[in-house]
Amino acid sequence: MASADKREHLYKVLVIGDLGVGKTSIIKRYVHQFFSPHYRATIGVDFALKVLNWDQSTLVRLQLWDIAGQERYGNMTRVYYKEAVGAFIVFDVTRAATFEAVQKWKNDLDSKVTLPNGKPVPCVLLANKCDQAKEGLVNSKPQMDEYCREKGFVDWYETSAKENVNIDDAAKSLVTKILENDESNEWEQDSEVVPLDAKQTTQKTGDGCSC
Ligand code: GTP
Ligand code: MG
């Protein structure tokens, strides 16, 4: 297929979660295939672009918004979340407190942004640093599955930015959901045209009768 026939999508995706859980590291690994053991806290927000040749006819550009963990205590998240169509919430498997914060991030997200159709922004949960010893609920897969169903996550993955575990798969899962939502949104917009046309036709018929 010629490149001119490709459909291109640009999607804004948020990466949120507590301080030091590995958001920047996950993005660096995903976009640049790079990992550093040194911690430099993100200030405010950073950006990265990942281009995916999704299939023969679809190109997806993911605009990743790497939001500093400390922003949960500020009031800028409403601005950062605007027009996002997907999100990753990240926690650190070695620190159970970062898992407790997941609910807070999810509430913050759902209270400040929705899709154009009013539905919540699809969100994938990342249990990062799985190359290290785990603490808490993350040790039980059934309980984590249940947690995600209850809290409305699309799915969850154990990830390691250090060893490049599951990051591509987690992104695939989120992009699949985003594309699904986008297609059903287009369909809803198309179907809105039908009743309008139908109404016009009825009116025209009425006009015809009065002549
Ligand atoms: P803020 O910007 O402060 O919100 O933090 P962040 O979530 O962006 O964390 P960052 O990516 O800076 O990582 C924090 C520390 O964890 C760094 O020292 C990373 O090297 C380390 N780290 C990140 N991911 C992993 C991982 O998968 N495994 C291990 N072992 N360490 C990791
Ligand atoms: Mg960071």
PDB file of C-alpha atoms and ligand atoms in Angstrom:
ATOM      1  CA  MET A   1       0.000   0.000   0.000  1.00  0.00           C
ATOM      2  CA  ALA A   2       1.358   3.455  -0.863  1.00  0.00           C
ATOM      3  CA  SER A   3       2.297   5.615   2.107  1.00  0.00           C
ATOM      4  CA  ALA A   4      -0.283   8.209   0.988  1.00  0.00           C
ATOM      5  CA  ASP A   5      -3.002   5.678   1.841  1.00  0.00           C
ATOM      6  CA  LYS A   6      -1.842   5.383   5.445  1.00  0.00           C
ATOM      7  CA  ARG A   7      -4.109   6.662   8.171  1.00  0.00           C
ATOM      8  CA  GLU A   8      -2.192   8.675  10.717  1.00  0.00           C
ATOM      9  CA  HIS A   9      -3.227   9.220  14.301  1.00  0.00           C
ATOM     10  CA  LEU A  10      -1.718  11.477  16.931  1.00  0.00           C
ATOM     11  CA  TYR A  11      -2.618  10.448  20.464  1.00  0.00           C
ATOM     12  CA  LYS A  12      -1.788  12.176  23.717  1.00  0.00           C
ATOM     13  CA  VAL A  13      -0.913   9.643  26.404  1.00  0.00           C
ATOM     14  CA  LEU A  14      -0.165  10.465  30.047  1.00  0.00           C
ATOM     15  CA  VAL A  15       2.386   8.686  32.209  1.00  0.00           C
ATOM     16  CA  ILE A  16       1.612   9.298  35.867  1.00  0.00           C
ATOM     17  CA  GLY A  17       2.436   7.824  39.276  1.00  0.00           C
ATOM     18  CA  ASP A  18       4.383   8.644  42.419  1.00  0.00           C
ATOM     19  CA  LEU A  19       7.923  10.005  42.671  1.00  0.00           C
ATOM     20  CA  GLY A  20      10.704   7.722  41.502  1.00  0.00           C
ATOM     21  CA  VAL A  21       8.498   4.829  40.324  1.00  0.00           C
ATOM     22  CA  GLY A  22      10.220   4.834  36.922  1.00  0.00           C
ATOM     23  CA  LYS A  23       7.981   6.861  34.577  1.00  0.00           C
ATOM     24  CA  THR A  24      10.865   8.642  32.858  1.00  0.00           C
ATOM     25  CA  SER A  25      12.856   5.391  32.698  1.00  0.00           C
ATOM     26  CA  ILE A  26       9.963   3.536  31.043  1.00  0.00           C
ATOM     27  CA  ILE A  27       9.619   6.274  28.415  1.00  0.00           C
ATOM     28  CA  LYS A  28      13.379   6.394  27.797  1.00  0.00           C
ATOM     29  CA  ARG A  29      13.432   2.629  27.348  1.00  0.00           C
ATOM     30  CA  TYR A  30      10.366   2.632  25.089  1.00  0.00           C
ATOM     31  CA  VAL A  31      11.425   5.533  22.878  1.00  0.00           C
ATOM     32  CA  HIS A  32      15.236   5.486  22.973  1.00  0.00           C
ATOM     33  CA  GLN A  33      16.124   1.925  24.116  1.00  0.00           C
ATOM     34  CA  PHE A  34      18.151   3.423  26.927  1.00  0.00           C
ATOM     35  CA  PHE A  35      18.303   2.962  30.727  1.00  0.00           C
ATOM     36  CA  SER A  36      20.182   4.877  33.404  1.00  0.00           C
ATOM     37  CA  PRO A  37      20.373   3.801  37.066  1.00  0.00           C
ATOM     38  CA  HIS A  38      20.739   7.428  38.146  1.00  0.00           C
ATOM     39  CA  TYR A  39      17.679   9.255  39.436  1.00  0.00           C
ATOM     40  CA  ARG A  40      16.967  12.782  38.297  1.00  0.00           C
ATOM     41  CA  ALA A  41      13.475  13.866  39.305  1.00  0.00           C
ATOM     42  CA  THR A  42      11.351  15.288  36.501  1.00  0.00           C
ATOM     43  CA  ILE A  43      10.303  18.882  37.060  1.00  0.00           C
ATOM     44  CA  GLY A  44       6.804  19.676  35.831  1.00  0.00           C
ATOM     45  CA  VAL A  45       6.388  17.724  32.616  1.00  0.00           C
ATOM     46  CA  ASP A  46       8.561  16.234  29.868  1.00  0.00           C
ATOM     47  CA  PHE A  47       7.598  15.026  26.422  1.00  0.00           C
ATOM     48  CA  ALA A  48       8.564  12.228  24.098  1.00  0.00           C
ATOM     49  CA  LEU A  49       7.240  11.010  20.773  1.00  0.00           C
ATOM     50  CA  LYS A  50       6.980   7.346  19.818  1.00  0.00           C
ATOM     51  CA  VAL A  51       6.044   6.501  16.234  1.00  0.00           C
ATOM     52  CA  LEU A  52       4.421   3.112  15.696  1.00  0.00           C
ATOM     53  CA  ASN A  53       3.895   1.453  12.347  1.00  0.00           C
ATOM     54  CA  TRP A  54       0.768  -0.138  13.739  1.00  0.00           C
ATOM     55  CA  ASP A  55      -0.240  -2.058  10.621  1.00  0.00           C
ATOM     56  CA  GLN A  56       0.062  -1.696   6.856  1.00  0.00           C
ATOM     57  CA  SER A  57      -2.478   1.094   6.766  1.00  0.00           C
ATOM     58  CA  THR A  58      -2.077   2.759  10.175  1.00  0.00           C
ATOM     59  CA  LEU A  59       0.621   4.979  11.626  1.00  0.00           C
ATOM     60  CA  VAL A  60       0.294   5.957  15.270  1.00  0.00           C
ATOM     61  CA  ARG A  61       2.193   8.818  16.865  1.00  0.00           C
ATOM     62  CA  LEU A  62       2.131   8.652  20.638  1.00  0.00           C
ATOM     63  CA  GLN A  63       2.816  11.935  22.346  1.00  0.00           C
ATOM     64  CA  LEU A  64       3.927  10.789  25.797  1.00  0.00           C
ATOM     65  CA  TRP A  65       3.474  13.253  28.647  1.00  0.00           C
ATOM     66  CA  ASP A  66       5.901  12.356  31.419  1.00  0.00           C
ATOM     67  CA  ILE A  67       4.398  14.087  34.443  1.00  0.00           C
ATOM     68  CA  ALA A  68       6.551  14.558  37.547  1.00  0.00           C
ATOM     69  CA  GLY A  69       5.417  12.499  40.554  1.00  0.00           C
ATOM     70  CA  GLN A  70       5.491  15.598  42.714  1.00  0.00           C
ATOM     71  CA  GLU A  71       2.749  17.137  40.556  1.00  0.00           C
ATOM     72  CA  ARG A  72       0.122  15.193  42.513  1.00  0.00           C
ATOM     73  CA  TYR A  73       0.632  17.728  45.274  1.00  0.00           C
ATOM     74  CA  GLY A  74       0.287  20.677  42.897  1.00  0.00           C
ATOM     75  CA  ASN A  75      -2.670  21.927  40.892  1.00  0.00           C
ATOM     76  CA  MET A  76      -1.339  21.730  37.347  1.00  0.00           C
ATOM     77  CA  THR A  77      -2.533  18.215  36.534  1.00  0.00           C
ATOM     78  CA  ARG A  78      -5.863  19.479  35.193  1.00  0.00           C
ATOM     79  CA  VAL A  79      -3.903  21.436  32.583  1.00  0.00           C
ATOM     80  CA  TYR A  80      -1.564  18.545  31.760  1.00  0.00           C
ATOM     81  CA  TYR A  81      -4.391  15.996  31.430  1.00  0.00           C
ATOM     82  CA  LYS A  82      -6.378  18.024  28.901  1.00  0.00           C
ATOM     83  CA  GLU A  83      -7.262  16.109  25.721  1.00  0.00           C
ATOM     84  CA  ALA A  84      -5.425  12.940  26.727  1.00  0.00           C
ATOM     85  CA  VAL A  85      -6.883   9.778  25.172  1.00  0.00           C
ATOM     86  CA  GLY A  86      -4.936   7.237  27.209  1.00  0.00           C
ATOM     87  CA  ALA A  87      -2.825   6.889  30.346  1.00  0.00           C
ATOM     88  CA  PHE A  88      -0.340   4.680  32.112  1.00  0.00           C
ATOM     89  CA  ILE A  89      -0.334   4.737  35.892  1.00  0.00           C
ATOM     90  CA  VAL A  90       2.972   3.450  37.217  1.00  0.00           C
ATOM     91  CA  PHE A  91       3.919   2.129  40.661  1.00  0.00           C
ATOM     92  CA  ASP A  92       7.114   0.638  42.059  1.00  0.00           C
ATOM     93  CA  VAL A  93       6.767  -3.044  43.089  1.00  0.00           C
ATOM     94  CA  THR A  94       9.407  -2.587  45.790  1.00  0.00           C
ATOM     95  CA  ARG A  95       7.423   0.158  47.581  1.00  0.00           C
ATOM     96  CA  ALA A  96       3.817  -0.714  48.542  1.00  0.00           C
ATOM     97  CA  ALA A  97       3.080   2.948  49.323  1.00  0.00           C
ATOM     98  CA  THR A  98       3.402   3.749  45.611  1.00  0.00           C
ATOM     99  CA  PHE A  99       0.700   1.143  44.910  1.00  0.00           C
ATOM    100  CA  GLU A 100      -1.577   2.807  47.471  1.00  0.00           C
ATOM    101  CA  ALA A 101      -1.091   6.051  45.562  1.00  0.00           C
ATOM    102  CA  VAL A 102      -2.368   4.422  42.339  1.00  0.00           C
ATOM    103  CA  GLN A 103      -5.982   4.950  43.436  1.00  0.00           C
ATOM    104  CA  LYS A 104      -5.260   8.617  44.104  1.00  0.00           C
ATOM    105  CA  TRP A 105      -3.772   9.072  40.644  1.00  0.00           C
ATOM    106  CA  LYS A 106      -6.731   7.257  39.068  1.00  0.00           C
ATOM    107  CA  ASN A 107      -9.211   9.467  40.941  1.00  0.00           C
ATOM    108  CA  ASP A 108      -7.271  12.573  39.970  1.00  0.00           C
ATOM    109  CA  LEU A 109      -7.303  11.481  36.328  1.00  0.00           C
ATOM    110  CA  ASP A 110     -10.990  10.493  36.179  1.00  0.00           C
ATOM    111  CA  SER A 111     -12.120  13.642  37.953  1.00  0.00           C
ATOM    112  CA  LYS A 112     -10.219  15.961  35.621  1.00  0.00           C
ATOM    113  CA  VAL A 113     -10.464  14.458  32.139  1.00  0.00           C
ATOM    114  CA  THR A 114     -12.792  12.257  30.083  1.00  0.00           C
ATOM    115  CA  LEU A 115     -12.956  11.229  26.438  1.00  0.00           C
ATOM    116  CA  PRO A 116     -15.067  13.450  24.140  1.00  0.00           C
ATOM    117  CA  ASN A 117     -17.956  10.969  24.619  1.00  0.00           C
ATOM    118  CA  GLY A 118     -17.778  11.387  28.411  1.00  0.00           C
ATOM    119  CA  LYS A 119     -16.218   7.973  29.101  1.00  0.00           C
ATOM    120  CA  PRO A 120     -13.117   7.594  31.312  1.00  0.00           C
ATOM    121  CA  VAL A 121      -9.720   7.740  29.626  1.00  0.00           C
ATOM    122  CA  PRO A 122      -8.430   4.161  29.151  1.00  0.00           C
ATOM    123  CA  CYS A 123      -5.687   3.427  31.618  1.00  0.00           C
ATOM    124  CA  VAL A 124      -3.116   0.612  31.873  1.00  0.00           C
ATOM    125  CA  LEU A 125      -1.433  -0.078  35.224  1.00  0.00           C
ATOM    126  CA  LEU A 126       2.328  -0.719  35.231  1.00  0.00           C
ATOM    127  CA  ALA A 127       3.954  -2.571  38.129  1.00  0.00           C
ATOM    128  CA  ASN A 128       7.482  -1.378  37.451  1.00  0.00           C
ATOM    129  CA  LYS A 129      10.931  -2.554  38.668  1.00  0.00           C
ATOM    130  CA  CYS A 130       9.822  -6.212  38.437  1.00  0.00           C
ATOM    131  CA  ASP A 131      13.528  -7.105  38.199  1.00  0.00           C
ATOM    132  CA  GLN A 132      13.554  -6.550  41.987  1.00  0.00           C
ATOM    133  CA  ALA A 133      11.851  -8.146  45.041  1.00  0.00           C
ATOM    134  CA  LYS A 134       8.114  -7.360  45.183  1.00  0.00           C
ATOM    135  CA  GLU A 135       6.174  -6.021  48.145  1.00  0.00           C
ATOM    136  CA  GLY A 136       2.408  -6.326  48.784  1.00  0.00           C
ATOM    137  CA  LEU A 137      -0.600  -7.167  46.578  1.00  0.00           C
ATOM    138  CA  VAL A 138       1.490  -7.328  43.419  1.00  0.00           C
ATOM    139  CA  ASN A 139       2.668 -10.777  44.550  1.00  0.00           C
ATOM    140  CA  SER A 140      -0.808 -12.164  43.821  1.00  0.00           C
ATOM    141  CA  LYS A 141      -1.836 -12.182  40.151  1.00  0.00           C
ATOM    142  CA  PRO A 142      -5.513 -13.065  40.857  1.00  0.00           C
ATOM    143  CA  GLN A 143      -5.803 -10.214  43.362  1.00  0.00           C
ATOM    144  CA  MET A 144      -4.194  -7.770  40.953  1.00  0.00           C
ATOM    145  CA  ASP A 145      -6.564  -8.915  38.172  1.00  0.00           C
ATOM    146  CA  GLU A 146      -9.500  -8.361  40.513  1.00  0.00           C
ATOM    147  CA  TYR A 147      -8.167  -4.946  41.576  1.00  0.00           C
ATOM    148  CA  CYS A 148      -7.891  -3.836  37.940  1.00  0.00           C
ATOM    149  CA  ARG A 149     -11.409  -5.027  37.083  1.00  0.00           C
ATOM    150  CA  GLU A 150     -12.835  -3.238  40.114  1.00  0.00           C
ATOM    151  CA  LYS A 151     -10.984   0.016  39.508  1.00  0.00           C
ATOM    152  CA  GLY A 152     -11.591   0.117  35.769  1.00  0.00           C
ATOM    153  CA  PHE A 153      -8.071  -0.441  34.406  1.00  0.00           C
ATOM    154  CA  VAL A 154      -7.819  -1.852  30.880  1.00  0.00           C
ATOM    155  CA  ASP A 155      -5.088  -4.236  32.080  1.00  0.00           C
ATOM    156  CA  TRP A 156      -1.916  -4.406  34.182  1.00  0.00           C
ATOM    157  CA  TYR A 157       1.647  -5.476  33.398  1.00  0.00           C
ATOM    158  CA  GLU A 158       4.749  -6.143  35.419  1.00  0.00           C
ATOM    159  CA  THR A 159       7.418  -4.046  33.733  1.00  0.00           C
ATOM    160  CA  SER A 160      11.107  -3.380  34.027  1.00  0.00           C
ATOM    161  CA  ALA A 161      12.636  -0.365  32.351  1.00  0.00           C
ATOM    162  CA  LYS A 162      16.003  -1.735  33.389  1.00  0.00           C
ATOM    163  CA  GLU A 163      15.616  -5.106  31.686  1.00  0.00           C
ATOM    164  CA  ASN A 164      13.085  -4.100  29.041  1.00  0.00           C
ATOM    165  CA  VAL A 165      10.233  -6.311  30.239  1.00  0.00           C
ATOM    166  CA  ASN A 166       6.659  -5.935  28.921  1.00  0.00           C
ATOM    167  CA  ILE A 167       6.858  -2.242  28.005  1.00  0.00           C
ATOM    168  CA  ASP A 168       6.028  -2.846  24.331  1.00  0.00           C
ATOM    169  CA  ASP A 169       3.191  -5.221  25.253  1.00  0.00           C
ATOM    170  CA  ALA A 170       1.695  -2.737  27.724  1.00  0.00           C
ATOM    171  CA  ALA A 171       1.816   0.010  25.099  1.00  0.00           C
ATOM    172  CA  LYS A 172       0.181  -2.291  22.533  1.00  0.00           C
ATOM    173  CA  SER A 173      -2.645  -2.996  24.938  1.00  0.00           C
ATOM    174  CA  LEU A 174      -3.268   0.723  25.528  1.00  0.00           C
ATOM    175  CA  VAL A 175      -3.019   1.673  21.840  1.00  0.00           C
ATOM    176  CA  THR A 176      -5.441  -1.133  20.900  1.00  0.00           C
ATOM    177  CA  LYS A 177      -7.962   0.361  23.319  1.00  0.00           C
ATOM    178  CA  ILE A 178      -7.350   3.924  22.098  1.00  0.00           C
ATOM    179  CA  LEU A 179      -7.877   2.865  18.461  1.00  0.00           C
ATOM    180  CA  GLU A 180     -11.081   1.013  19.413  1.00  0.00           C
ATOM    181  CA  ASN A 181     -12.420   4.125  21.160  1.00  0.00           C
ATOM    182  CA  ASP A 182     -11.417   6.309  18.236  1.00  0.00           C
ATOM    183  CA  GLU A 183     -13.190   4.063  15.736  1.00  0.00           C
ATOM    184  CA  SER A 184     -16.364   3.862  17.795  1.00  0.00           C
ATOM    185  CA  ASN A 185     -16.235   7.645  18.198  1.00  0.00           C
ATOM    186  CA  GLU A 186     -16.057   8.085  14.411  1.00  0.00           C
ATOM    187  CA  TRP A 187     -18.953   5.667  14.076  1.00  0.00           C
ATOM    188  CA  GLU A 188     -21.013   7.625  16.616  1.00  0.00           C
ATOM    189  CA  GLN A 189     -20.291  10.849  14.742  1.00  0.00           C
ATOM    190  CA  ASP A 190     -21.335   9.250  11.443  1.00  0.00           C
ATOM    191  CA  SER A 191     -24.528   7.862  12.927  1.00  0.00           C
ATOM    192  CA  GLU A 192     -25.469  11.305  14.249  1.00  0.00           C
ATOM    193  CA  VAL A 193     -25.705  12.478  10.638  1.00  0.00           C
ATOM    194  CA  VAL A 194     -28.437   9.937   9.852  1.00  0.00           C
ATOM    195  CA  PRO A 195     -31.242  11.305  12.044  1.00  0.00           C
ATOM    196  CA  LEU A 196     -30.411  14.860  10.916  1.00  0.00           C
ATOM    197  CA  ASP A 197     -30.771  13.874   7.265  1.00  0.00           C
ATOM    198  CA  ALA A 198     -33.936  11.965   8.073  1.00  0.00           C
ATOM    199  CA  LYS A 199     -35.407  15.072   9.720  1.00  0.00           C
ATOM    200  CA  GLN A 200     -34.532  17.261   6.767  1.00  0.00           C
ATOM    201  CA  THR A 201     -36.153  14.790   4.398  1.00  0.00           C
ATOM    202  CA  THR A 202     -39.336  14.799   6.510  1.00  0.00           C
ATOM    203  CA  GLN A 203     -39.410  18.590   6.537  1.00  0.00           C
ATOM    204  CA  LYS A 204     -38.888  18.737   2.782  1.00  0.00           C
ATOM    205  CA  THR A 205     -41.746  16.313   2.268  1.00  0.00           C
ATOM    206  CA  GLY A 206     -43.918  18.532   4.462  1.00  0.00           C
ATOM    207  CA  ASP A 207     -42.970  21.623   2.447  1.00  0.00           C
ATOM    208  CA  GLY A 208     -43.817  19.758  -0.724  1.00  0.00           C
ATOM    209  CA  CYS A 209     -47.318  18.983   0.516  1.00  0.00           C
ATOM    210  CA  SER A 210     -48.166  22.617   1.372  1.00  0.00           C
ATOM    211  CA  CYS A 211     -47.324  23.838  -2.164  1.00  0.00           C
TER     212      CYS A 211
HETATM  213  P1  GTP B   1       9.796  11.471  39.018  1.00  0.00           P
HETATM  214  O1  GTP B   1      10.257  12.146  37.774  1.00  0.00           O
HETATM  215  O2  GTP B   1      10.416  12.049  40.255  1.00  0.00           O
HETATM  216  O3  GTP B   1       8.326  11.444  39.153  1.00  0.00           O
HETATM  217  O4  GTP B   1      10.322   9.927  38.976  1.00  0.00           O
HETATM  218  P2  GTP B   1      10.128   8.851  37.800  1.00  0.00           P
HETATM  219  O5  GTP B   1       8.875   8.104  38.035  1.00  0.00           O
HETATM  220  O6  GTP B   1      10.298   9.483  36.474  1.00  0.00           O
HETATM  221  O7  GTP B   1      11.332   7.833  38.080  1.00  0.00           O
HETATM  222  P3  GTP B   1      12.671   7.613  37.223  1.00  0.00           P
HETATM  223  O8  GTP B   1      12.363   7.035  35.894  1.00  0.00           O
HETATM  224  O9  GTP B   1      13.478   8.830  37.280  1.00  0.00           O
HETATM  225  O10 GTP B   1      13.348   6.427  38.059  1.00  0.00           O
HETATM  226  C1  GTP B   1      13.665   6.535  39.440  1.00  0.00           C
HETATM  227  C2  GTP B   1      14.786   5.569  39.778  1.00  0.00           C
HETATM  228  O11 GTP B   1      14.355   4.229  39.609  1.00  0.00           O
HETATM  229  C3  GTP B   1      16.022   5.737  38.897  1.00  0.00           C
HETATM  230  O12 GTP B   1      17.174   5.574  39.695  1.00  0.00           O
HETATM  231  C4  GTP B   1      15.901   4.590  37.901  1.00  0.00           C
HETATM  232  O13 GTP B   1      17.162   4.142  37.438  1.00  0.00           O
HETATM  233  C5  GTP B   1      15.213   3.516  38.738  1.00  0.00           C
HETATM  234  N1  GTP B   1      14.407   2.602  37.907  1.00  0.00           N
HETATM  235  C6  GTP B   1      13.466   2.931  37.015  1.00  0.00           C
HETATM  236  N2  GTP B   1      12.934   1.849  36.440  1.00  0.00           N
HETATM  237  C7  GTP B   1      13.550   0.787  36.971  1.00  0.00           C
HETATM  238  C8  GTP B   1      13.452  -0.631  36.784  1.00  0.00           C
HETATM  239  O14 GTP B   1      12.651  -1.143  36.006  1.00  0.00           O
HETATM  240  N3  GTP B   1      14.263  -1.418  37.560  1.00  0.00           N
HETATM  241  C9  GTP B   1      15.152  -0.900  38.446  1.00  0.00           C
HETATM  242  N4  GTP B   1      15.874  -1.772  39.153  1.00  0.00           N
HETATM  243  N5  GTP B   1      15.279   0.423  38.653  1.00  0.00           N
HETATM  244  C10 GTP B   1      14.508   1.260  37.921  1.00  0.00           C
HETATM  245 MG    MG B   2      10.596  11.433  35.904  1.00  0.00          MG
END
